XYZ file of C-alpha atoms in Angstrom:
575
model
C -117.140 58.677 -9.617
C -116.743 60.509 -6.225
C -119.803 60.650 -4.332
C -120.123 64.410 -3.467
C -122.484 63.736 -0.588
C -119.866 62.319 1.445
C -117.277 64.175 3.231
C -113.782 63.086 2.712
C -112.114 60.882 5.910
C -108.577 59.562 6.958
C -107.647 55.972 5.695
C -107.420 55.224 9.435
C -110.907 56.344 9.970
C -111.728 54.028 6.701
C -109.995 51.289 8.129
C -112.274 51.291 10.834
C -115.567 51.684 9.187
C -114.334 48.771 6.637
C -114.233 46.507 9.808
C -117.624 47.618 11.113
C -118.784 46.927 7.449
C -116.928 42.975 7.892
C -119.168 42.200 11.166
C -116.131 43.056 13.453
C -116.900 43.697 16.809
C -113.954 42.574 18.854
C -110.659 43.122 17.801
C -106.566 42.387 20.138
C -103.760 44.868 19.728
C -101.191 47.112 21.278
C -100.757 50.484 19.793
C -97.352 52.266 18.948
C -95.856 55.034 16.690
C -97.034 54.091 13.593
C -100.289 52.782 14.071
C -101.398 55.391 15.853
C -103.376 57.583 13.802
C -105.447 54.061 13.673
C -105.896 53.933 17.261
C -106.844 57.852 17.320
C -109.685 56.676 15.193
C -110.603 53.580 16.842
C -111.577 56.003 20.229
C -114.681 57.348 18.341
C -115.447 53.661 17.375
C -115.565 52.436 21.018
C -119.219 51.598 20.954
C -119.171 49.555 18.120
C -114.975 48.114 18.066
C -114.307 46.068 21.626
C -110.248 46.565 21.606
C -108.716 44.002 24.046
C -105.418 45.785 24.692
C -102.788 42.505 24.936
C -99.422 42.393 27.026
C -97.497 41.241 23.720
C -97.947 41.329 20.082
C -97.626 37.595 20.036
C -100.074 37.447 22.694
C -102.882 39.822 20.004
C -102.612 37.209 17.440
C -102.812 34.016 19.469
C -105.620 35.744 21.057
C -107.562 36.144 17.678
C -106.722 33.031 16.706
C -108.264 31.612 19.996
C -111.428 33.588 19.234
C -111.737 32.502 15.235
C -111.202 28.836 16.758
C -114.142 29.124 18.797
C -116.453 31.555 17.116
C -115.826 30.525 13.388
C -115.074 34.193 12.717
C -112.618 35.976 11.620
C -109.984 37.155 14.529
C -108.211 40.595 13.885
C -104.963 42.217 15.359
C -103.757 44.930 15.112
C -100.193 46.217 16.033
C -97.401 48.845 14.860
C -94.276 48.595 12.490
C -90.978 47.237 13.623
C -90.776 45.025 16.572
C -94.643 44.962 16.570
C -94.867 43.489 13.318
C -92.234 41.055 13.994
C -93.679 40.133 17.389
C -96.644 38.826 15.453
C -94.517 36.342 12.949
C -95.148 33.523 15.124
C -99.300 33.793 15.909
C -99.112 34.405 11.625
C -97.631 30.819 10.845
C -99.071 28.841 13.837
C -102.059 30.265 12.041
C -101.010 29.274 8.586
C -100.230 26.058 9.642
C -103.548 25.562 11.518
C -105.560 27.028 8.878
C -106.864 29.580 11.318
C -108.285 32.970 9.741
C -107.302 35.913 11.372
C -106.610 39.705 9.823
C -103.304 41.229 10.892
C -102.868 45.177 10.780
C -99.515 46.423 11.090
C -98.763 49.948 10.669
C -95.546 50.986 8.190
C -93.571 53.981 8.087
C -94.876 56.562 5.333
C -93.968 55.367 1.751
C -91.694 57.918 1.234
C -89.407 56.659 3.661
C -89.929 52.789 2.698
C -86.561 50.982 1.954
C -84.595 54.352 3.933
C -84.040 52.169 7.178
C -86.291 54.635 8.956
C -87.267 53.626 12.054
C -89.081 50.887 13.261
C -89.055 50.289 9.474
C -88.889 46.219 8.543
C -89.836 44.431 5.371
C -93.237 43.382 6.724
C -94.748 41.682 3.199
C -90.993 39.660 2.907
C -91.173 38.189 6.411
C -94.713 37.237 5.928
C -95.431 36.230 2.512
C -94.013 32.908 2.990
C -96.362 32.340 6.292
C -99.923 33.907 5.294
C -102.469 32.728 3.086
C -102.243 36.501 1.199
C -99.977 39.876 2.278
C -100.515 43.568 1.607
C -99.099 47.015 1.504
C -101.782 49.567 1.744
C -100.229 52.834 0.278
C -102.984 54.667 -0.291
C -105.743 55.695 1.624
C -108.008 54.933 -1.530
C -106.959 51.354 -1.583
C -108.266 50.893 2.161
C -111.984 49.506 1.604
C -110.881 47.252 -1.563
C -107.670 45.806 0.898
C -109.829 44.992 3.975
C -112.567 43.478 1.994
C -110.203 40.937 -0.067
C -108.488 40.155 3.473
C -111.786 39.809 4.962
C -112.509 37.360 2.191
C -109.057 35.565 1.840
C -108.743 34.798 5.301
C -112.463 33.310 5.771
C -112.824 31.354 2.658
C -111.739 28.052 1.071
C -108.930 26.686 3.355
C -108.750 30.007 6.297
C -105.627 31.531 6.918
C -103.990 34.465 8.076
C -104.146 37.441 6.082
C -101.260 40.411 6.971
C -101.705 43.995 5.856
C -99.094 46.678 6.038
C -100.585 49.951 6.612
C -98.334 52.920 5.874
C -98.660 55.711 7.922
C -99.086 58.422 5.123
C -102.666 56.410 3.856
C -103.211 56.382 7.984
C -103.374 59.939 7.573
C -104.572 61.087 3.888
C -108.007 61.700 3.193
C -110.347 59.713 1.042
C -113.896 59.676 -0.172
C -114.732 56.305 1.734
C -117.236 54.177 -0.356
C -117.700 50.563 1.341
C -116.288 47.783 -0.696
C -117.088 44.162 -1.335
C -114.825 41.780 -2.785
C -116.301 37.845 -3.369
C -114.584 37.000 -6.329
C -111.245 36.850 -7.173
C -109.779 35.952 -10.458
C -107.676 32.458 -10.544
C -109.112 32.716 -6.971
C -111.045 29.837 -6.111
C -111.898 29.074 -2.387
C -114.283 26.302 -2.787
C -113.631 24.508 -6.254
C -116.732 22.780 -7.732
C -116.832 19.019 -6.801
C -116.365 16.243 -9.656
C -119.589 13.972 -9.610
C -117.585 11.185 -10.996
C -115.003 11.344 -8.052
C -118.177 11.217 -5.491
C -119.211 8.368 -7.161
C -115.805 6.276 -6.977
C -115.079 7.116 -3.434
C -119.160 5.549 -2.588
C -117.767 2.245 -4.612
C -115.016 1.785 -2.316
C -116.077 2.901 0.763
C -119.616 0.407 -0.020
C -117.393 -2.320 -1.514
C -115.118 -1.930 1.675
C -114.423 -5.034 4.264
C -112.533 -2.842 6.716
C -113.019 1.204 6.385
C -111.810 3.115 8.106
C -112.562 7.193 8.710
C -109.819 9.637 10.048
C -111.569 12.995 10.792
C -109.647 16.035 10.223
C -109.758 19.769 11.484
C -111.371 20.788 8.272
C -115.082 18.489 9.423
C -114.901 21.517 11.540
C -114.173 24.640 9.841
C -116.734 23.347 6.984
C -119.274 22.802 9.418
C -119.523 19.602 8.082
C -120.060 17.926 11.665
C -123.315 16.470 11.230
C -122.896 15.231 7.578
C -119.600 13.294 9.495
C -122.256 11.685 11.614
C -124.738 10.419 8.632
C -122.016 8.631 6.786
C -120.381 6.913 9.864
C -123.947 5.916 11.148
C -124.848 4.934 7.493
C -122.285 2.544 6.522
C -121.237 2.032 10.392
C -117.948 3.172 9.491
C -115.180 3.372 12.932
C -113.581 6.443 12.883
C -110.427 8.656 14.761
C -109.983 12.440 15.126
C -106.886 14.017 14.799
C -105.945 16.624 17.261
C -107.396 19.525 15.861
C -110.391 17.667 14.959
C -111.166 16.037 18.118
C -114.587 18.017 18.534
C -115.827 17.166 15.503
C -117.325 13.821 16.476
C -118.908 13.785 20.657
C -115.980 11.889 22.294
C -119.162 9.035 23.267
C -120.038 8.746 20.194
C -119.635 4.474 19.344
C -118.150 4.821 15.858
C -115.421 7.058 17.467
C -112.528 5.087 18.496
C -110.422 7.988 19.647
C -107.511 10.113 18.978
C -104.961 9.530 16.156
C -100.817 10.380 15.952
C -98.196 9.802 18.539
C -99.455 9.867 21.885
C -103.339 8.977 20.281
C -104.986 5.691 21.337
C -103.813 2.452 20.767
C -107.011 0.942 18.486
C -107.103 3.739 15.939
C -103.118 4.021 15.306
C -103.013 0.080 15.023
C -105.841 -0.692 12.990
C -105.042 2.242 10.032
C -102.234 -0.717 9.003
C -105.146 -3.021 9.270
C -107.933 -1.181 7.180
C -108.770 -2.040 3.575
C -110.214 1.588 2.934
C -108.692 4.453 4.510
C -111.291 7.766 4.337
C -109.248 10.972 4.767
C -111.588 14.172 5.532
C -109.918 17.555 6.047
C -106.878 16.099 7.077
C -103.025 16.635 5.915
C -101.559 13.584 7.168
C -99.223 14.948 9.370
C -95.947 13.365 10.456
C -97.204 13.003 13.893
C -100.188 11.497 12.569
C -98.545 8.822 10.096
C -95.526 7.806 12.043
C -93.249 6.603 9.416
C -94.771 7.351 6.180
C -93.022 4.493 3.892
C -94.894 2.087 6.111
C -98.290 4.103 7.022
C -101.555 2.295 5.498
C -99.787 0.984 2.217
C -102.287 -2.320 2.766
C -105.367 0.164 2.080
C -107.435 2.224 -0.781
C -107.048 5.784 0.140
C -110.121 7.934 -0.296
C -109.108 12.024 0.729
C -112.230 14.402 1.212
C -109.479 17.951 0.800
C -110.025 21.634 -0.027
C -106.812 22.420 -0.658
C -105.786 20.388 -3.748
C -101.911 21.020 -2.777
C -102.930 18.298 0.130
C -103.355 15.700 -2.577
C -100.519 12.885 -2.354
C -98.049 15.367 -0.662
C -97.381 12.917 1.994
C -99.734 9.530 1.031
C -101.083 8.679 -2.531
C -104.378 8.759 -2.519
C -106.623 6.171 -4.689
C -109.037 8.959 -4.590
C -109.379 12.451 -4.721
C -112.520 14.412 -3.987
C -111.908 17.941 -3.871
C -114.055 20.307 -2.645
C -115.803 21.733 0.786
C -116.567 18.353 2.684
C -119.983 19.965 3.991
C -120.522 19.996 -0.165
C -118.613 16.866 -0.792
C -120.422 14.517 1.949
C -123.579 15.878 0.952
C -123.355 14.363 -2.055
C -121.686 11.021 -1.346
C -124.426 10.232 1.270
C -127.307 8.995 -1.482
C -124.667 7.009 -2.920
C -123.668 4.671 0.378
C -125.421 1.567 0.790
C -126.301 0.918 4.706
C -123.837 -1.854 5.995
C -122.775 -2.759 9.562
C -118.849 -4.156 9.715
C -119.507 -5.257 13.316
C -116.444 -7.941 13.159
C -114.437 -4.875 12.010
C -115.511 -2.453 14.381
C -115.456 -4.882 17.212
C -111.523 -5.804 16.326
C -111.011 -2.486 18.159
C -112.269 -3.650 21.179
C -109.081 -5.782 22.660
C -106.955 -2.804 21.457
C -109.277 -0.421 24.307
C -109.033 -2.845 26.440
C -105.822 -3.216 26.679
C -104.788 0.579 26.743
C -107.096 0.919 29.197
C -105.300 -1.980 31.265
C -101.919 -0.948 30.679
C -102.095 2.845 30.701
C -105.674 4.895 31.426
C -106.703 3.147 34.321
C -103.480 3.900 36.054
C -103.119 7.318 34.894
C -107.062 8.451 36.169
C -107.405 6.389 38.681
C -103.443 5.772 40.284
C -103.407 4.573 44.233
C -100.715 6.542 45.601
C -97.867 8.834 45.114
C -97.958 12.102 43.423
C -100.956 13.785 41.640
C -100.521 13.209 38.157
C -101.569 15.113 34.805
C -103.993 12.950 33.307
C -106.169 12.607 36.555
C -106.411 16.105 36.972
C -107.327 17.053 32.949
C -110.220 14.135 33.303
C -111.640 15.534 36.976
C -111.903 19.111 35.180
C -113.658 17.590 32.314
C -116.219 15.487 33.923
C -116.955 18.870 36.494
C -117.701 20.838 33.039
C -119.922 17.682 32.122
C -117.492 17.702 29.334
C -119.187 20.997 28.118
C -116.007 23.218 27.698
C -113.752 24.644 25.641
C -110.400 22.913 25.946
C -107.675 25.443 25.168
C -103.987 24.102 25.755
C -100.083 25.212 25.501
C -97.822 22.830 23.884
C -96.183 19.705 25.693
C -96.955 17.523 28.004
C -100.303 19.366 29.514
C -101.387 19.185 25.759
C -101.288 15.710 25.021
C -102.952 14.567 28.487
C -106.128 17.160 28.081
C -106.168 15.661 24.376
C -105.980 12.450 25.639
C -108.406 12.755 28.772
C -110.352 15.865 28.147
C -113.746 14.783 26.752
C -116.289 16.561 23.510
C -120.016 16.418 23.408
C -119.967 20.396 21.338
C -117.945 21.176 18.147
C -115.344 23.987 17.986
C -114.291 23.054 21.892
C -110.722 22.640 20.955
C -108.019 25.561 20.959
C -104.173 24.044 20.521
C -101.352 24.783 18.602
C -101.176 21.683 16.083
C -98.732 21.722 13.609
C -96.568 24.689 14.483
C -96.618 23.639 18.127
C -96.027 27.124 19.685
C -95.190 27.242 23.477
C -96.919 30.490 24.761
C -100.061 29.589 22.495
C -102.526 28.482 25.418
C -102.658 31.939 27.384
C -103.363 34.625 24.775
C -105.665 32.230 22.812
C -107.614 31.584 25.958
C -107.923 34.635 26.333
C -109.375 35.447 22.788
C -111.364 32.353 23.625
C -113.452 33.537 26.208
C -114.514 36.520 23.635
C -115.375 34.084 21.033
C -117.639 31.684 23.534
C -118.339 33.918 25.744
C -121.273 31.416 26.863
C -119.169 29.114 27.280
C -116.388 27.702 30.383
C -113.136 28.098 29.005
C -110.379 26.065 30.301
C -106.908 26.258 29.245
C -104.465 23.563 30.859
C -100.556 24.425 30.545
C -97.483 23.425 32.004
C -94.867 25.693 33.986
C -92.850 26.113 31.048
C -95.623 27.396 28.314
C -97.019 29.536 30.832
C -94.052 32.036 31.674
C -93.581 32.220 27.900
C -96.769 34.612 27.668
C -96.859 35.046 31.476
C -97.816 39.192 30.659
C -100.928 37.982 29.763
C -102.227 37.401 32.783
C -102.137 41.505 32.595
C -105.165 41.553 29.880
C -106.699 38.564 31.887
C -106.835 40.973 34.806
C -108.199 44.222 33.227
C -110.926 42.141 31.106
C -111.986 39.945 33.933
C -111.229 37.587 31.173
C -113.060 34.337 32.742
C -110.098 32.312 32.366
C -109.788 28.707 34.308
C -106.272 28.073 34.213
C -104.930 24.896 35.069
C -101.456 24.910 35.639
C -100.019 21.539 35.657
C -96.778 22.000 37.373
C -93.988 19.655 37.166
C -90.869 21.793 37.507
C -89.903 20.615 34.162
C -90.222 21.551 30.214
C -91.729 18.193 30.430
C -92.191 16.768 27.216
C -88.752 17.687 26.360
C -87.180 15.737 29.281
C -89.500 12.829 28.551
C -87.727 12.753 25.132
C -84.424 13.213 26.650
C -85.639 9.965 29.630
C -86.581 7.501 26.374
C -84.169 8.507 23.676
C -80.912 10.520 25.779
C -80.131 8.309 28.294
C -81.922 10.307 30.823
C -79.419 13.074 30.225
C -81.824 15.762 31.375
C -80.254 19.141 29.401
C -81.553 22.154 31.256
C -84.918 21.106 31.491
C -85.419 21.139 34.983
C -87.189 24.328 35.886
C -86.635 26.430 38.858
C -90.370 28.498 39.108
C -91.419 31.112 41.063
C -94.399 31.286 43.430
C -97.594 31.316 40.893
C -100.028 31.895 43.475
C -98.377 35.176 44.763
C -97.981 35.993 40.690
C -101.709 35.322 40.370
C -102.423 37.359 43.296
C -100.159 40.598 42.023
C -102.429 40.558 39.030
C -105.980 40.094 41.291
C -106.705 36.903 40.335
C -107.805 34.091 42.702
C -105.869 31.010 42.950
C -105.131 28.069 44.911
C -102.564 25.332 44.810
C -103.295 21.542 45.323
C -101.194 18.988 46.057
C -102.998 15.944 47.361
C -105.822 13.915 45.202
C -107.963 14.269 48.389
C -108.569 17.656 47.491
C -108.566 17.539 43.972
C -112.206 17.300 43.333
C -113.118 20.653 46.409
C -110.355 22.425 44.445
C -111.830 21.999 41.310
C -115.644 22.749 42.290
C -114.218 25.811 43.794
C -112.567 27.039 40.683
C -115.390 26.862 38.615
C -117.955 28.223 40.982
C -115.533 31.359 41.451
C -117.155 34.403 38.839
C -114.080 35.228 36.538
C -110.712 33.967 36.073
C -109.150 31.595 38.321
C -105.617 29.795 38.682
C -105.220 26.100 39.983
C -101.604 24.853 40.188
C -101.788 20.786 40.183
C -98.558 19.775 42.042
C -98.162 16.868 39.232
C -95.536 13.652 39.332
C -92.001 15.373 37.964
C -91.509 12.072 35.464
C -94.845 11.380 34.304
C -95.293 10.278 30.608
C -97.368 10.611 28.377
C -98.570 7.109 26.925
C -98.855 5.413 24.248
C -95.997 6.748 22.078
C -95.050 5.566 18.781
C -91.543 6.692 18.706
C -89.689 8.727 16.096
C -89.489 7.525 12.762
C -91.407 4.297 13.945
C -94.677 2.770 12.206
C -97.783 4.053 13.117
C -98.767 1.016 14.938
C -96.049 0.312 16.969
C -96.964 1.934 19.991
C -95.268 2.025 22.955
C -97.643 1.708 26.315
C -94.466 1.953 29.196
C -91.291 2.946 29.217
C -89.262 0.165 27.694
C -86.491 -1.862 29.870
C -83.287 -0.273 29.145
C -79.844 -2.583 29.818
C -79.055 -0.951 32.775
C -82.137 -1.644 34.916
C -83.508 1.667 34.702
């Protein structure tokens, strides 16, 4: 029944009250044709909707991804038809991909003209229906509320993901008798699926008849808030664990029972001892290629226990002995009564010569080198230990993103922003950006390399008109670095056009008003750094970094997940 008490309003002027109504207060876009009557409305919502006008519609969704990442909140963009729907395909599957909610608002020519070729007119819901976790075509301004609602509610729940809807321009503009809506059920819809007692209580007679366990700690510890329920069982049962990359902030980087990063360039105890373990305890992870290594041979000598909310996870890539399904927060809850204390020390101390040895071989030379050249991983650990290892670590993709994994320590959760599995050059700007609106409390640093940088290099535009407290570290090698490392190890050194030819960064800084500084010698790494964080706002420091530095250990392509290369191997020609 229509509520006669209420005057009627445009669908753009619903949309907007429907965000206020979903706890939105800060929202990334760039406006255009046919999202405009949206952005007419959104000047009378100033006060309560902080708009962070982007440089790029790539840049608006990156940058709400960087904020959800941080904040645990939804992230919202909001862009026109056409080219500024498109422009957003990528930040929509990285954040697929990453399970990384975020609302996208595109605006649509009227539906009258749908399927006409009008312009700026593309197939919004067929591009993106493969990519987001659910897509929409708002036709109506009466559907507004009940669309924004189920987004809202889509996006944030179960597994996150990114949520697309395609707002036509004639339900922009038609008038509606706005009632709020709240959508928390959906049917055949279920975000957090009830946990089965009886799988609880065979994953606690594994992991308390386990020898050798084993815990690999996933992204999802994190976005279930599960963090400190991690902590109880490893403590518990004294269980040695490793973080993937998106979950390296789950579990404080000092913390005993954490033996470090797992995947390609992770560390050397971890990788080795997962073909080692008897009982292998998967939580919120996907076991990702660049996690297993070669899956034929990855862990087939262990009892596989996986802690997933998303059942499609479930032997997709390694049968699992065990499936618990369910929110871990929910899941770990419950499986805690059931473990029996135990201490493993021989286990846990097997990882010991592993450290060591990666420490020999490759950490102590890349943090601490003699001579030559600055180089990446000495830089990413000097920037870490000035934050007290407080910070949010926001990277691009390459190079600069596996040495701040590597060397870039955790003592908060949610302190990592990267582009995991989509691995999206151009990521580390934007998503800073949104960052630093997410945490505002917080020191945001985002470390990227020459190339990743001039892929979203317009951002440095919203970075200057928001102040946006931004400490970039550019690590600058003059190559697409982790590209020509491939192409040194695998090509014959055959380096195909990635040498880089850059421009002058600090007079690009300097166009936009930000400060900056370039260092080149170790000697003044350390003044360089103090300096950059003690200057209010953003800053830029280009590291003059070692052209062929690689990033070590490896496992190659296609190789098992504990053969690990520390060095560069001897090729038969000396090189």
């Amino acid at each position: 029944m229509t509520d006669t008490n209420t005057q009627p309003i445009t669908g753009a002027e619903a949309l907007m009250r429907s965000l206020v109504a979903e706890g939105v207060k800060t929202l990334f876009g760039y406006p255009g044709g046919s999202i405009m009557p949206v952005y007419d409305a959104l000047y009378d919502h100033r006060h309560d909707l902080n708009h962070i006008l982007v440089r790029h519609e790539q840049g608006a969704v990156h940058a709400a991804q960087g904020f959800a990442r941080v904040s645990g909140k939804v992230g919202v963009a909001i862009v026109t038809s056409g080219p500024g729907a498109t422009n957003t395909v990528t930040g929509v599957a990285d954040a697929m991909i990453d399970s990384t909610p975020v609302v996208v608002i595109c605006g649509q020519v009227g539906a009258a003209f749908l399927g006409t070729d009008a312009f700026q007119e593309v197939d919004v819901l067929g591009m993106t229906q493969p990519i987001s976790k659910w897509n929409y075509q708002i036709r109506r301004p009466e559907d507004v509320a009940w669309a924004v609602s189920r987004a809202f509610f889509i996006a944030r729940s179960g597994r996150p993901g990114p949520v697309v809807l395609d707002f036509t321009r004639n339900a922009q503009v038609g008038m509606v008798d706005y009632k709020p809506a709240h959508v928390d059920f959906i049917r055949s819809y279920r975000p957090t699926p009830k946990y089965d007692m009886e799988h609880i209580q065979r994953a606690a007679r594994l992991i308390n008849d386990a020898v050798k366990p084993l815990v690999l700690v996933g992204q999802g510890v994190e976005l279930a808030g599960a963090q400190n329920e991690l902590r109880a069982l490893l403590e518990k049962a004294q269980i040695p664990a490793g973080c993937t990359l998106l979950g390296l902030s789950a579990l404080p980087s000092d913390h005993p029972l954490n033996m470090g990063m797992l995947g390609m360039h992770g560390n050397l105890g971890p990788n080795v001892m997962t073909n080692q373990c008897d009982v292998l305890i998967a939580i919120g992870m996907r076991f990702d290629d660049r996690v297993t290594g070669n899956p034929d041979t990855y862990a087939r000598q262990a009892k596989v226990i996986h802690f997933e909310i998303d059942q499609s996870e479930f032997n997709k890539v390694r049968h699992a002995e065990c499936k618990v399904l369910g929110d871990c927060k929910e899941t770990l809850t419950a499986l805690l009564p059931l473990i029996e204390p135990a201490t493993h020390k021989s286990w846990i101390d097997g990882f010991a010569p592993y450290a060591e040895r990666e420490y020999n071989k490759v950490i102590r030379k890349a943090i601490y080198p003699d001579s030559g050249p600055l180089l990446m991983a000495e830089v990413v650990r000097a920037v870490s230990e000035a934050t007290c290892h407080e910070a949010v670590l926001v990277t691009d993709v390459g190079q600069n993103q596996m040495f701040a994994a590597r060397y870039f320590k955790f003592t908060k959760p949610r302190s990592i922003v990267t582009s995991g599995g989509c691995g999206t050059m151009g990521f580390g700007l934007p998503a800073a950006i949104g960052a630093t609106f997410g945490a505002s409390e917080r020191t945001v640093c985002l470390f990227v390399g020459d190339g990743g940088l001039q892929m979203t290099l317009q951002e440095l535009g919203t970075v200057m008109e928001q102040r946006a407290p931004v400490k970039i570290i550019l690590l600058n090698n003059n190559y697409l670095g982790n590209v020509r490392q491939w192409q040194e190890m695998f090509w014959h050194h055959r380096y195909s056009f990635t040498p880089m030819a850059n421009p002058d960064y600090e007079l690009i800084a300097q166009a936009y008003g930000i400060p900056a500084a370039t260092v080149v010698s170790r000697q003044d790494l350390a003044d360089a750094v103090t300096k950059m964080l003690a200057t209010p706002g953003p800053y830029l420091l280009q590291c003059a970094v070692l052209e062929e530095d690689n990033v070590f250990p490896m496992t190659p392509p296609g190789a098992n997940v504990d053969e690990m290369l520390l060095e560069l191997p001897a090729s038969d020609d000396g090189k």
